[in-house]
Short mmCIF file of C-alpha atoms in Angstrom, two decimals:
data_model
loop_
_atom_site.label_atom_id
_atom_site.label_comp_id
_atom_site.label_asym_id
_atom_site.label_seq_id
_atom_site.Cartn_x
_atom_site.Cartn_y
_atom_site.Cartn_z
CA MET I 1 0.12 0.25 0.01
CA GLU I 2 1.38 3.46 -1.03
CA GLN I 3 2.18 5.94 1.73
CA GLN I 4 -0.17 8.85 1.74
CA LYS I 5 1.55 12.22 1.29
CA PRO I 6 1.16 14.36 4.60
CA SER I 7 -1.17 17.37 4.13
CA ALA I 8 0.93 19.35 6.46
CA LEU I 9 3.62 19.53 3.72
CA ARG I 10 1.12 20.24 1.00
CA LEU I 11 3.46 18.96 -1.73
CA SER I 12 0.59 18.81 -4.06
CA ASP I 13 0.65 22.71 -4.08
CA THR I 14 4.05 22.77 -5.42
CA ALA I 15 4.72 23.18 -9.11
CA SER I 16 6.57 20.17 -9.44
CA GLY I 17 8.52 17.25 -7.79
CA ILE I 18 11.73 19.05 -8.47
CA SER I 19 10.59 22.35 -6.81
CA ALA I 20 9.52 20.32 -3.92
CA GLY I 21 12.94 18.61 -3.86
CA SER I 22 14.64 21.90 -4.04
CA MET I 23 12.57 23.39 -1.17
CA LEU I 24 13.48 20.39 0.92
CA ALA I 25 17.03 20.58 0.02
CA LYS I 26 17.26 24.13 1.31
CA SER I 27 15.53 22.81 4.46
CA LEU I 28 18.26 20.18 4.81
CA ARG I 29 21.01 22.66 4.28
CA LEU I 30 19.31 24.70 6.93
CA LEU I 31 19.37 21.83 9.23
CA VAL I 32 23.10 21.35 8.74
CA LEU I 33 23.64 24.88 9.70
CA ILE I 34 21.63 24.69 12.76
CA ALA I 35 23.37 21.33 13.70
CA ALA I 36 26.71 22.94 13.18
CA MET I 37 25.80 25.90 15.53
CA THR I 38 24.41 23.63 18.18
CA VAL I 39 27.18 20.89 18.42
CA PRO I 40 28.10 20.68 21.96
CA GLY I 41 31.67 22.07 22.52
CA ASP I 42 32.62 19.39 24.95
CA LEU I 43 31.84 16.84 22.19
CA VAL I 44 34.18 18.57 19.66
CA ALA I 45 36.88 18.49 22.31
CA LYS I 46 36.41 14.86 23.07
CA ALA I 47 36.40 13.98 19.31
CA ARG I 48 40.13 15.01 18.77
CA PRO I 49 42.44 12.42 20.75
CA GLU I 50 45.84 12.31 19.38
CA GLY I 51 46.62 9.71 16.75
CA ALA I 52 43.31 7.88 17.04
CA PRO I 53 43.63 4.97 14.67
CA LEU I 54 41.17 3.58 11.99
CA HIS I 55 40.32 -0.10 12.07
CA PRO I 56 42.00 -1.38 8.93
CA GLY I 57 39.10 -4.04 8.76
CA ASP I 58 36.49 -1.46 8.78
CA ILE I 59 38.21 0.60 5.98
CA THR I 60 38.30 -2.66 3.87
CA VAL I 61 34.69 -3.35 4.39
CA ILE I 62 33.81 0.00 3.49
CA LYS I 63 35.83 0.24 0.36
CA ASN I 64 34.72 -3.21 -0.73
CA ALA I 65 31.00 -2.37 -0.16
CA ARG I 66 31.22 0.97 -2.05
CA LYS I 67 32.88 -1.01 -4.93
CA GLY I 68 30.40 -3.81 -4.83
CA MET I 69 27.35 -1.49 -4.75
CA GLY I 70 28.75 0.86 -7.41
CA THR I 71 29.28 -2.47 -9.56
CA ILE I 72 25.63 -3.36 -9.15
CA ILE I 73 24.43 0.17 -9.89
CA GLU I 74 26.39 0.13 -13.17
CA TYR I 75 25.02 -3.19 -13.96
CA ILE I 76 21.46 -2.22 -13.47
CA LYS I 77 22.00 0.85 -15.61
CA THR I 78 23.02 -1.60 -18.45
CA ARG I 79 19.98 -3.62 -18.17
CA PRO I 80 17.00 -1.34 -19.20
CA ASP I 81 15.26 -4.49 -20.46
CA LEU I 82 15.21 -5.63 -16.81
CA PHE I 83 15.07 -2.45 -14.91
CA PRO I 84 13.41 0.10 -17.15
CA HIS I 85 14.67 3.71 -16.98
CA GLU I 86 11.13 4.95 -17.27
CA LYS I 87 7.77 3.57 -16.24
CA PRO I 88 6.57 1.10 -18.88
CA PRO I 89 3.59 2.25 -20.88
CA THR I 90 1.79 -1.05 -20.05
CA GLU I 91 1.88 -3.69 -17.33
CA ARG I 92 4.39 -6.53 -17.86
CA VAL I 93 5.11 -10.14 -16.35
CA LEU I 94 8.77 -10.92 -15.59
CA ALA I 95 9.84 -14.43 -16.80
CA LEU I 96 11.10 -16.83 -14.18
CA ALA I 97 14.77 -16.22 -15.13
CA GLU I 98 14.24 -12.46 -14.98
CA ARG I 99 12.64 -12.68 -11.56
CA GLN I 100 15.68 -14.62 -10.42
CA GLU I 101 17.96 -12.20 -11.66
CA VAL I 102 16.25 -9.17 -10.04
CA ARG I 103 16.17 -11.19 -6.61
CA ASP I 104 19.75 -12.05 -6.90
CA THR I 105 20.71 -8.34 -7.65
CA TRP I 106 18.63 -7.30 -4.74
CA ALA I 107 20.14 -9.92 -2.24
CA ARG I 108 23.65 -9.12 -3.20
CA PHE I 109 23.04 -5.39 -2.85
CA LEU I 110 21.39 -5.84 0.70
CA ASP I 111 24.52 -7.79 1.77
CA TYR I 112 26.82 -4.87 1.06
CA GLN I 113 24.29 -2.59 2.94
CA LEU I 114 24.06 -4.98 5.74
CA SER I 115 27.94 -5.04 6.00
CA LEU I 116 28.00 -1.42 6.51
CA ASP I 117 25.15 -1.34 8.89
CA SER I 118 27.25 -3.27 11.27
CA ILE I 119 29.90 -0.62 11.55
CA ASP I 120 27.59 2.42 11.24
CA GLN I 121 27.07 2.86 15.16
CA PRO I 122 25.86 6.45 15.42
CA PRO I 123 27.57 8.39 18.17
CA GLU I 124 25.48 9.80 21.00
CA TRP I 125 25.44 13.55 21.08
CA ASP I 126 26.49 13.45 24.89
CA ALA I 127 29.19 10.92 24.37
CA GLY I 128 32.81 11.31 23.48
CA ILE I 129 33.89 9.73 20.35
CA ASP I 130 37.51 9.67 18.84
CA ASP I 131 37.98 10.95 15.26
CA GLY I 132 38.73 7.59 13.69
CA GLN I 133 35.30 6.27 15.20
CA PHE I 134 33.46 9.04 13.81
CA THR I 135 35.14 8.76 10.25
CA ILE I 136 34.37 5.22 10.16
CA GLY I 137 30.61 5.59 11.11
CA TYR I 138 30.03 8.57 8.80
CA ALA I 139 31.73 7.00 5.84
CA SER I 140 29.70 3.83 6.38
CA PHE I 141 26.34 5.74 6.72
CA LEU I 142 27.00 8.01 3.70
CA ALA I 143 27.81 4.87 1.51
CA ARG I 144 24.66 3.20 2.56
CA TYR I 145 22.58 6.22 1.98
CA ARG I 146 23.96 7.24 -1.25
CA TYR I 147 23.77 3.92 -3.04
CA ALA I 148 20.29 3.19 -1.48
CA MET I 149 19.15 6.33 -3.11
CA ASP I 150 20.84 5.35 -6.51
CA PHE I 151 19.30 1.87 -6.43
CA ILE I 152 15.83 3.20 -5.58
CA GLY I 153 15.84 5.55 -8.36
CA LEU I 154 16.87 2.92 -10.86
CA VAL I 155 14.56 0.08 -9.85
CA ASP I 156 11.51 1.88 -8.70
CA ASN I 157 9.98 2.72 -12.23
CA ASP I 158 8.43 -0.77 -12.93
CA PRO I 159 5.57 -2.34 -10.74
CA ALA I 160 6.69 -5.74 -11.94
CA VAL I 161 10.06 -5.14 -10.66
CA ARG I 162 8.98 -3.94 -7.32
CA ILE I 163 6.71 -7.08 -6.96
CA ALA I 164 9.68 -9.39 -7.57
CA LEU I 165 11.65 -7.25 -4.99
CA ASN I 166 9.00 -7.51 -2.38
CA GLU I 167 8.61 -11.40 -2.53
CA ALA I 168 9.84 -13.44 0.10
CA VAL I 169 12.89 -15.55 -0.47
CA PRO I 170 13.34 -17.80 2.38
CA GLU I 171 16.66 -19.32 1.41
CA LEU I 172 18.04 -15.71 1.34
CA GLY I 173 16.25 -14.85 4.62
CA LEU I 174 14.22 -12.16 3.02
CA PRO I 175 10.56 -11.61 4.18
CA VAL I 176 7.71 -10.17 2.33
CA ARG I 177 7.79 -6.60 1.51
CA SER I 178 11.51 -6.38 2.29
CA TYR I 179 11.96 -3.64 -0.58
CA ALA I 180 9.01 -1.52 0.68
CA ASP I 181 10.58 -1.47 4.06
CA PHE I 182 14.14 -0.60 2.74
CA LYS I 183 12.43 2.28 0.56
CA PHE I 184 10.57 3.55 3.73
CA HIS I 185 13.83 3.44 5.69
CA TYR I 186 15.85 5.59 3.17
CA LEU I 187 12.89 7.87 1.77
CA ASN I 188 12.29 9.35 5.37
CA ILE I 189 12.78 12.64 6.82
CA ALA I 190 14.41 11.16 9.91
CA ILE I 191 17.42 9.63 7.94
CA ALA I 192 17.76 12.95 6.06
CA GLY I 193 17.92 14.64 9.48
CA ARG I 194 20.59 12.38 10.50
CA PHE I 195 22.63 13.16 7.50
CA ALA I 196 22.36 16.90 8.23
CA ALA I 197 23.40 16.23 11.75
CA LEU I 198 26.26 14.02 10.90
CA SER I 199 27.42 16.32 8.07
CA ALA I 200 27.45 19.29 10.46
CA LEU I 201 29.53 17.41 13.09
CA ASN I 202 31.76 16.53 10.17
CA ARG I 203 32.63 19.98 9.40
CA VAL I 204 33.20 21.16 12.96
CA ILE I 205 35.38 18.22 14.12
CA ASP I 206 39.03 19.15 13.67
CA ARG I 207 41.01 16.23 12.50
CA PRO I 208 43.51 15.16 10.23
CA ALA I 209 42.33 13.79 6.80
CA TYR I 210 42.03 10.24 6.34
CA THR I 211 42.98 9.61 2.73
CA ALA I 212 41.62 5.86 2.81
CA LEU I 213 38.15 7.17 3.21
CA ALA I 214 38.28 10.88 2.32
CA SER I 215 37.45 10.63 -1.47
CA GLY I 216 34.66 8.29 -0.97
CA ILE I 217 33.11 10.57 1.86
CA ARG I 218 33.42 13.57 -0.56
CA ASP I 219 31.80 11.55 -3.50
CA ASP I 220 29.02 10.33 -1.46
CA GLU I 221 28.15 13.61 0.34
CA ARG I 222 28.08 15.37 -3.32
CA GLU I 223 25.79 12.54 -4.64
CA ILE I 224 23.40 12.83 -1.68
CA TRP I 225 23.27 16.51 -2.03
CA MET I 226 22.47 16.05 -6.05
CA ALA I 227 19.70 13.66 -5.03
CA ALA I 228 18.47 16.36 -2.55
CA GLN I 229 17.81 18.71 -5.53
CA GLY I 230 15.16 16.53 -7.15
CA LYS I 231 13.16 13.38 -6.66
CA GLY I 232 15.09 11.89 -3.60
CA LEU I 233 13.87 14.45 -1.12
CA HIS I 234 10.50 14.67 -2.79
CA GLU I 235 9.91 11.14 -2.10
CA THR I 236 11.48 11.46 1.38
CA ALA I 237 8.77 13.96 2.24
CA SER I 238 6.03 11.76 1.22
CA ASN I 239 7.04 9.33 3.79
CA ALA I 240 7.38 11.99 6.53
CA VAL I 241 3.97 10.95 8.24
CA GLN I 242 5.92 7.76 9.73
CA VAL I 243 8.89 9.78 10.74
CA THR I 244 8.28 8.52 14.39
CA LYS I 245 9.34 5.00 13.46
CA HIS I 246 12.85 3.73 14.21
CA VAL I 247 14.96 4.25 11.08
CA LEU I 248 17.79 1.91 11.51
CA PHE I 249 18.17 -0.47 8.63
CA LYS I 250 18.29 -3.54 10.47
CA THR I 251 14.73 -3.25 11.87
CA PHE I 252 13.09 -5.14 8.96
CA PHE I 253 15.77 -7.94 8.66
CA PRO I 254 14.85 -11.37 10.34
CA VAL I 255 18.34 -11.42 11.69
CA GLN I 256 17.73 -8.01 13.40
CA LYS I 257 18.43 -8.71 17.01
CA ASN I 258 21.94 -10.52 16.26
CA ILE I 259 23.32 -9.19 13.24
CA SER I 260 25.11 -6.14 14.39
CA GLU I 261 26.74 -8.33 17.33
CA TRP I 262 27.65 -11.02 14.68
CA MET I 263 29.27 -8.43 12.39
CA GLY I 264 31.28 -6.99 15.29
CA ASP I 265 32.26 -10.63 16.22
CA THR I 266 33.88 -11.19 12.73
CA ARG I 267 36.62 -8.57 13.57
CA VAL I 268 37.52 -10.30 17.19
CA LEU I 269 36.65 -13.95 16.97
CA ASN I 270 40.02 -15.39 15.77
CA GLY I 271 38.73 -18.92 15.37
CA GLU I 272 37.04 -19.11 18.86
CA ARG I 273 33.72 -20.02 17.84
CA TYR I 274 33.26 -22.99 15.24
CA TYR I 275 31.09 -25.88 15.43
CA VAL I 276 33.17 -28.49 13.67
CA SER I 277 35.83 -29.60 16.13
CA LEU I 278 39.48 -30.65 15.59
CA GLU I 279 38.63 -33.96 16.99
CA GLN I 280 35.88 -34.44 14.30
CA ILE I 281 38.49 -33.45 11.54
CA ASP I 282 40.96 -36.13 13.10
CA ALA I 283 38.16 -38.82 12.98
CA ILE I 284 37.32 -38.23 9.35
CA ALA I 285 40.81 -38.01 8.06
CA ASN I 286 40.82 -41.52 6.52
CA GLU I 287 37.59 -40.86 4.55
CA LEU I 288 39.01 -38.07 2.61
CA ARG I 289 40.47 -38.69 -0.97
CA PRO I 290 42.53 -36.37 -3.32
CA GLY I 291 40.16 -34.67 -5.65
CA ASP I 292 37.21 -34.57 -2.95
CA ILE I 293 35.17 -31.14 -3.18
CA LEU I 294 34.64 -29.49 0.22
CA LEU I 295 31.59 -27.26 0.89
CA GLN I 296 32.04 -25.14 3.95
CA ARG I 297 29.75 -22.90 5.93
CA ARG I 298 31.44 -20.42 8.38
CA GLU I 299 28.67 -18.53 10.25
CA TRP I 300 30.73 -15.59 11.33
CA PHE I 301 32.64 -14.63 8.27
CA LEU I 302 31.94 -11.37 6.42
CA SER I 303 33.00 -13.27 3.31
CA ASN I 304 29.28 -14.79 3.43
CA LEU I 305 28.43 -11.19 2.19
CA GLY I 306 27.32 -11.20 -1.49
CA LEU I 307 27.04 -14.90 -1.56
CA PRO I 308 23.33 -16.17 -1.70
CA GLY I 309 22.42 -19.30 0.12
CA PHE I 310 23.52 -21.39 2.96
CA TRP I 311 26.82 -22.91 1.67
CA SER I 312 29.29 -19.99 1.35
CA HIS I 313 32.75 -21.61 0.43
CA ALA I 314 34.18 -24.49 -1.75
CA ALA I 315 37.59 -26.03 -1.86
CA LEU I 316 39.61 -28.94 -3.17
CA TYR I 317 41.20 -31.82 -1.09
CA VAL I 318 44.54 -32.39 -2.81
CA GLY I 319 46.11 -34.33 -0.01
CA THR I 320 49.96 -34.85 0.74
CA GLN I 321 52.54 -36.23 -1.30
CA LYS I 322 52.16 -39.66 0.53
CA GLU I 323 48.22 -39.62 0.11
CA ARG I 324 48.65 -38.77 -3.54
CA ALA I 325 51.05 -41.69 -4.19
CA THR I 326 48.71 -44.16 -2.61
CA TYR I 327 45.64 -42.93 -4.29
CA PHE I 328 47.23 -42.53 -7.93
CA ASP I 329 49.16 -45.94 -7.78
CA ASP I 330 46.77 -46.98 -10.52
CA PRO I 331 47.54 -48.92 -13.94
CA ALA I 332 45.30 -46.18 -15.77
CA VAL I 333 47.05 -43.45 -14.11
CA HIS I 334 50.65 -44.81 -14.83
CA ALA I 335 49.43 -45.26 -18.55
CA TRP I 336 48.42 -41.63 -18.66
CA LEU I 337 51.63 -40.30 -16.94
CA GLU I 338 53.52 -42.26 -19.59
CA VAL I 339 51.68 -40.65 -22.28
CA MET I 340 52.10 -37.27 -20.69
CA ASP I 341 55.91 -37.38 -20.25
CA GLY I 342 57.03 -40.49 -22.02
CA LYS I 343 58.19 -42.17 -18.86
CA ASP I 344 56.27 -44.05 -16.15
CA LYS I 345 56.53 -41.44 -13.55
CA THR I 346 54.54 -40.87 -10.45
CA PHE I 347 51.81 -38.15 -10.43
CA ASP I 348 53.70 -36.09 -7.77
CA ALA I 349 56.79 -36.24 -10.22
CA LEU I 350 54.60 -34.73 -12.96
CA LEU I 351 53.30 -32.05 -10.55
CA GLN I 352 56.82 -31.07 -9.69
CA ILE I 353 57.90 -30.57 -13.19
CA VAL I 354 54.81 -28.67 -14.38
CA HIS I 355 54.08 -26.60 -11.35
CA PRO I 356 57.30 -26.46 -9.43
CA GLU I 357 56.54 -23.41 -7.32
CA ALA I 358 53.05 -24.67 -6.38
CA TYR I 359 54.40 -28.13 -5.61
CA ARG I 360 56.91 -26.59 -3.31
CA ASN I 361 54.28 -24.70 -1.46
CA ASN I 362 52.17 -27.92 -1.11
CA LEU I 363 54.96 -29.50 0.78
CA ALA I 364 55.71 -26.81 3.10
CA PRO I 365 54.12 -27.03 6.63
CA ASP I 366 52.23 -24.13 7.79
CA ALA I 367 53.07 -22.02 11.06
CA HIS I 368 51.74 -24.51 13.19
CA GLY I 369 53.60 -27.35 11.51
CA HIS I 370 50.63 -28.75 9.74
CA MET I 371 50.99 -30.13 6.29
CA PRO I 372 48.78 -28.43 3.43
CA ARG I 373 46.14 -30.73 2.20
CA VAL I 374 43.73 -28.42 0.71
CA LEU I 375 43.61 -25.95 -1.99
CA GLU I 376 41.24 -22.96 -1.77
CA ALA I 377 40.70 -19.40 -2.91
CA MET I 378 40.44 -16.95 0.03
CA SER I 379 40.99 -13.30 0.40
CA GLU I 380 44.71 -14.06 0.70
CA GLY I 381 44.40 -15.67 -2.85
CA VAL I 382 44.63 -19.20 -4.03
CA VAL I 383 46.49 -20.93 -1.20
CA PHE I 384 47.20 -24.34 0.34
CA THR I 385 45.91 -25.02 3.66
CA SER I 386 45.89 -27.67 6.13
CA ARG I 387 43.23 -30.38 7.12
CA GLU I 388 43.33 -28.73 10.60
CA HIS I 389 42.14 -25.51 9.05
CA LEU I 390 38.93 -27.35 8.14
CA ALA I 391 38.23 -27.18 11.86
CA THR I 392 37.74 -23.42 11.39
CA THR I 393 34.16 -24.28 9.95
CA ASP I 394 30.72 -24.52 11.21
CA SER I 395 29.34 -27.04 8.60
CA LEU I 396 31.32 -29.21 6.20
CA ALA I 397 30.29 -31.52 3.35
CA VAL I 398 32.71 -33.73 1.49
CA LEU I 399 31.62 -34.71 -2.05
CA ARG I 400 33.36 -37.03 -4.32
CA PRO I 401 33.19 -36.79 -8.30
CA ARG I 402 32.04 -39.96 -9.98
CA LEU I 403 35.14 -39.70 -12.18
CA SER I 404 38.09 -42.16 -12.97
CA LYS I 405 41.50 -41.54 -11.14
CA VAL I 406 42.73 -40.38 -14.45
CA GLU I 407 40.17 -37.56 -14.59
CA ILE I 408 40.78 -36.62 -10.87
CA ALA I 409 44.47 -36.41 -11.71
CA LYS I 410 43.78 -34.12 -14.45
CA ALA I 411 41.70 -31.91 -12.45
CA LEU I 412 44.42 -31.54 -9.76
CA LEU I 413 46.99 -30.74 -12.34
CA LYS I 414 44.77 -27.97 -13.44
CA ALA I 415 44.15 -26.79 -9.95
CA PHE I 416 47.86 -26.52 -9.23
CA SER I 417 48.27 -24.17 -12.04
CA TYR I 418 45.91 -21.54 -10.31
CA SER I 419 47.99 -21.59 -6.94
CA GLY I 420 49.34 -18.08 -5.86
CA ARG I 421 46.78 -16.35 -8.02
CA PRO I 422 44.89 -13.36 -6.16
CA TYR I 423 41.34 -13.57 -4.99
CA ASP I 424 38.68 -12.16 -7.30
CA PHE I 425 36.56 -9.83 -5.31
CA ASP I 426 34.64 -8.93 -8.70
CA PHE I 427 33.28 -12.75 -8.78
CA ASP I 428 33.89 -12.83 -12.48
CA PHE I 429 34.33 -16.42 -13.96
CA ARG I 430 35.27 -15.07 -17.32
CA THR I 431 39.00 -14.36 -16.24
CA ASP I 432 41.66 -16.63 -15.16
CA ASN I 433 44.18 -14.23 -13.50
CA GLN I 434 41.98 -14.02 -10.25
CA LEU I 435 39.67 -16.71 -8.84
CA VAL I 436 36.84 -17.01 -6.27
CA CYS I 437 36.64 -20.42 -4.29
CA THR I 438 33.88 -22.04 -6.55
CA GLU I 439 35.69 -20.82 -9.76
CA LEU I 440 38.73 -22.90 -8.73
CA VAL I 441 36.41 -26.14 -8.32
CA TYR I 442 34.62 -25.20 -11.64
CA LYS I 443 37.80 -24.63 -13.62
CA ALA I 444 39.63 -27.77 -12.17
CA TYR I 445 36.90 -30.02 -13.17
CA GLU I 446 35.72 -28.23 -16.53
CA PRO I 447 35.35 -30.74 -19.05
CA GLU I 448 38.16 -30.86 -21.77
CA GLN I 449 37.50 -32.25 -25.18
CA GLY I 450 37.39 -35.87 -25.13
CA GLY I 451 37.09 -35.92 -21.26
CA HIS I 452 34.39 -36.15 -18.87
CA GLY I 453 34.91 -33.67 -15.99
CA ILE I 454 32.03 -32.08 -14.06
CA ARG I 455 29.29 -29.90 -15.63
CA PHE I 456 28.41 -27.12 -13.29
CA PRO I 457 25.52 -25.01 -14.60
CA LEU I 458 26.45 -21.14 -14.43
CA HIS I 459 23.90 -18.61 -13.88
CA SER I 460 23.99 -14.65 -13.87
CA VAL I 461 24.39 -12.48 -10.85
CA ALA I 462 24.65 -8.90 -11.60
CA GLY I 463 25.41 -9.64 -15.14
CA ARG I 464 28.37 -12.04 -14.49
CA PRO I 465 28.25 -15.88 -14.80
CA VAL I 466 29.01 -17.62 -11.71
CA ILE I 467 28.30 -20.74 -9.75
CA THR I 468 28.02 -20.52 -5.78
CA ALA I 469 28.88 -23.13 -3.32
CA ASN I 470 25.29 -23.35 -2.64
CA ASP I 471 24.55 -24.03 -6.32
CA ILE I 472 26.88 -26.98 -6.17
CA ALA I 473 24.68 -28.32 -3.14
CA ARG I 474 21.49 -27.59 -5.20
CA GLN I 475 22.81 -29.47 -8.13
CA PHE I 476 23.53 -32.44 -6.26
CA ASP I 477 20.07 -32.48 -4.76
CA HIS I 478 18.55 -32.07 -8.20
CA ASP I 479 20.74 -34.84 -9.76
CA TYR I 480 20.63 -37.31 -6.91
CA GLY I 481 19.44 -40.86 -7.84
CA LYS I 482 19.29 -39.82 -11.52
CA THR I 483 21.62 -41.15 -14.29
CA GLU I 484 23.24 -37.47 -14.54
CA GLN I 485 24.26 -37.63 -10.92
CA GLN I 486 28.03 -36.71 -10.81
CA LEU I 487 28.98 -36.41 -7.22
CA ASP I 488 28.45 -38.81 -3.97
CA MET I 489 28.33 -37.30 -0.65
CA VAL I 490 30.99 -38.96 1.52
CA LEU I 491 30.13 -37.08 4.79
CA PHE I 492 28.07 -34.01 6.34
CA LEU I 493 29.12 -32.36 9.30
CA ASP I 494 26.00 -30.28 10.17
CA GLY I 495 26.56 -27.00 12.33
CA LYS I 496 23.90 -26.84 15.00
CA GLY I 497 23.86 -23.21 16.27
CA ASP I 498 21.26 -24.24 19.06
CA GLU I 499 23.49 -27.10 20.25
CA GLY I 500 26.80 -25.38 19.66
CA GLU I 501 28.25 -28.12 17.79
CA ALA I 502 28.36 -30.09 14.49
CA ILE I 503 26.76 -33.52 14.05
CA LYS I 504 27.32 -36.11 11.62
CA ALA I 505 24.24 -36.27 9.27
CA GLY I 506 22.84 -38.08 6.27
CA VAL I 507 22.46 -37.59 2.74
CA GLU I 508 18.84 -36.47 2.86
CA ARG I 509 19.80 -33.75 5.36
CA PHE I 510 22.43 -32.68 2.97
CA ARG I 511 20.17 -32.55 0.20
CA ALA I 512 18.00 -30.16 1.93
CA SER I 513 20.72 -27.90 3.23
CA TRP I 514 20.89 -25.61 0.20
CA ARG I 515 17.43 -24.51 0.88
CA ARG I 516 18.25 -23.00 4.42
CA PRO I 517 18.37 -19.25 4.67
CA LYS I 518 21.86 -17.88 4.44
CA TRP I 519 21.79 -16.57 7.99
CA HIS I 520 20.52 -19.91 9.18
CA ILE I 521 22.07 -20.17 12.64
CA LEU I 522 21.18 -16.63 13.45
CA ILE I 523 17.52 -17.15 12.90
CA GLN I 524 17.08 -20.48 14.38
CA GLY I 525 13.69 -20.52 16.22
CA THR I 526 12.27 -17.84 13.80
CA PRO I 527 9.83 -18.54 10.95
CA PHE I 528 12.67 -18.23 8.49
CA ALA I 529 14.52 -21.13 10.14
CA SER I 530 14.78 -24.49 8.14
CA ARG I 531 15.90 -27.61 9.67
#
């Protein structure tokens, strides 16, 4: 139901939406001036401790979120067929694939907003804050506000898009009318007033320039003021009748009571809070084989942001030199190796010749003396990690390809070629110079001419072809028991937030896992939880 325009503002008496926006823009500038004149002097004094540091993790979150939201906005601009630039002359019905694309774009945009919400803790007017704390909070607030206005302005023209955005998506944890609530939050006089107050405070606090965030702050302030000249504040005024409602973004999310605490925990946990134990990893050691695909779920990682669904990470089990020697001691593998090199060598001998640096890295123990057994793409890049590192996980599934040992050897040979490459924060499968976790799995097992491999179906997210870890689980569920089944489940350690541990579960439970909301453990006990 559309909000009624409050008669007190008499917007209907203005010449146009633009003039109404201009009127409100002037009012907003007046609010900034008044706020600047009334900022308590003791607050300004308290806000200038010497050498107050910025949290480097917060800076990274803000910069990545701004980049991510900017990429999504640019993508939306290139898809007028999906997000019309003007209201369509007639009503239309989106096709299933189009509705999915709209929802995926929406969910990814919300993730970036949510990551910023976790560090946007508004200072109290009567409390002392340091300059770094204010800069972090203000930069986070501006980025959310600026890109939200951009998003609303681009997607709000078509009723069919609004309907798709407001549909409940349980696997993403989105309730009905999530877009309508999002729109109300940002097109609201209260948040405009908060911008006025923080903008004024930003001008009176005497602090050194923080180059890491300064340009973003300037850009976002400018864009918000530009929006204030036109439609943005006009629409803001239309929602002023409900200004008394609480305006924090988290109020409409199903994880609203836990999400800020969770986001804060991601910066201090240091591996203290995982449901899979080291003892469980030791117990399953003999069940793992080179070439196994590992799906992981880490409840407390910011890396979950932007990734739809329950399963958030994928990796390859490559084993140790001894494990590979045993596993690939196979007549067919020996025959393939002889064709490859003209000699009957071991698989590790071939790895050492073709990928010498990656091979050396695979043989080097980590800082704790643990031998690398897993190859995965993380924020540090494509790196080898230990089996013990798997214990820093809340849920773990091991899937085994239904392929010959020769095909698996070929996959590992390709996988080693990606070792050392940087992580792809753009999630673009079309390039090989940077990789995300699922891209490593996808490209290692990508079928070659005359080979079998594994066929993972790609789908578009914000205009880029991708497959997520959750998609791998979904494909397993879809193909299970059919002739096209490509993977077998070896084991499933299911993290149970309400029990504080992971339990060994069966294949049917794993098949259903991809349907869980992405904030599964945080919303257990709510209508969005799924067992």
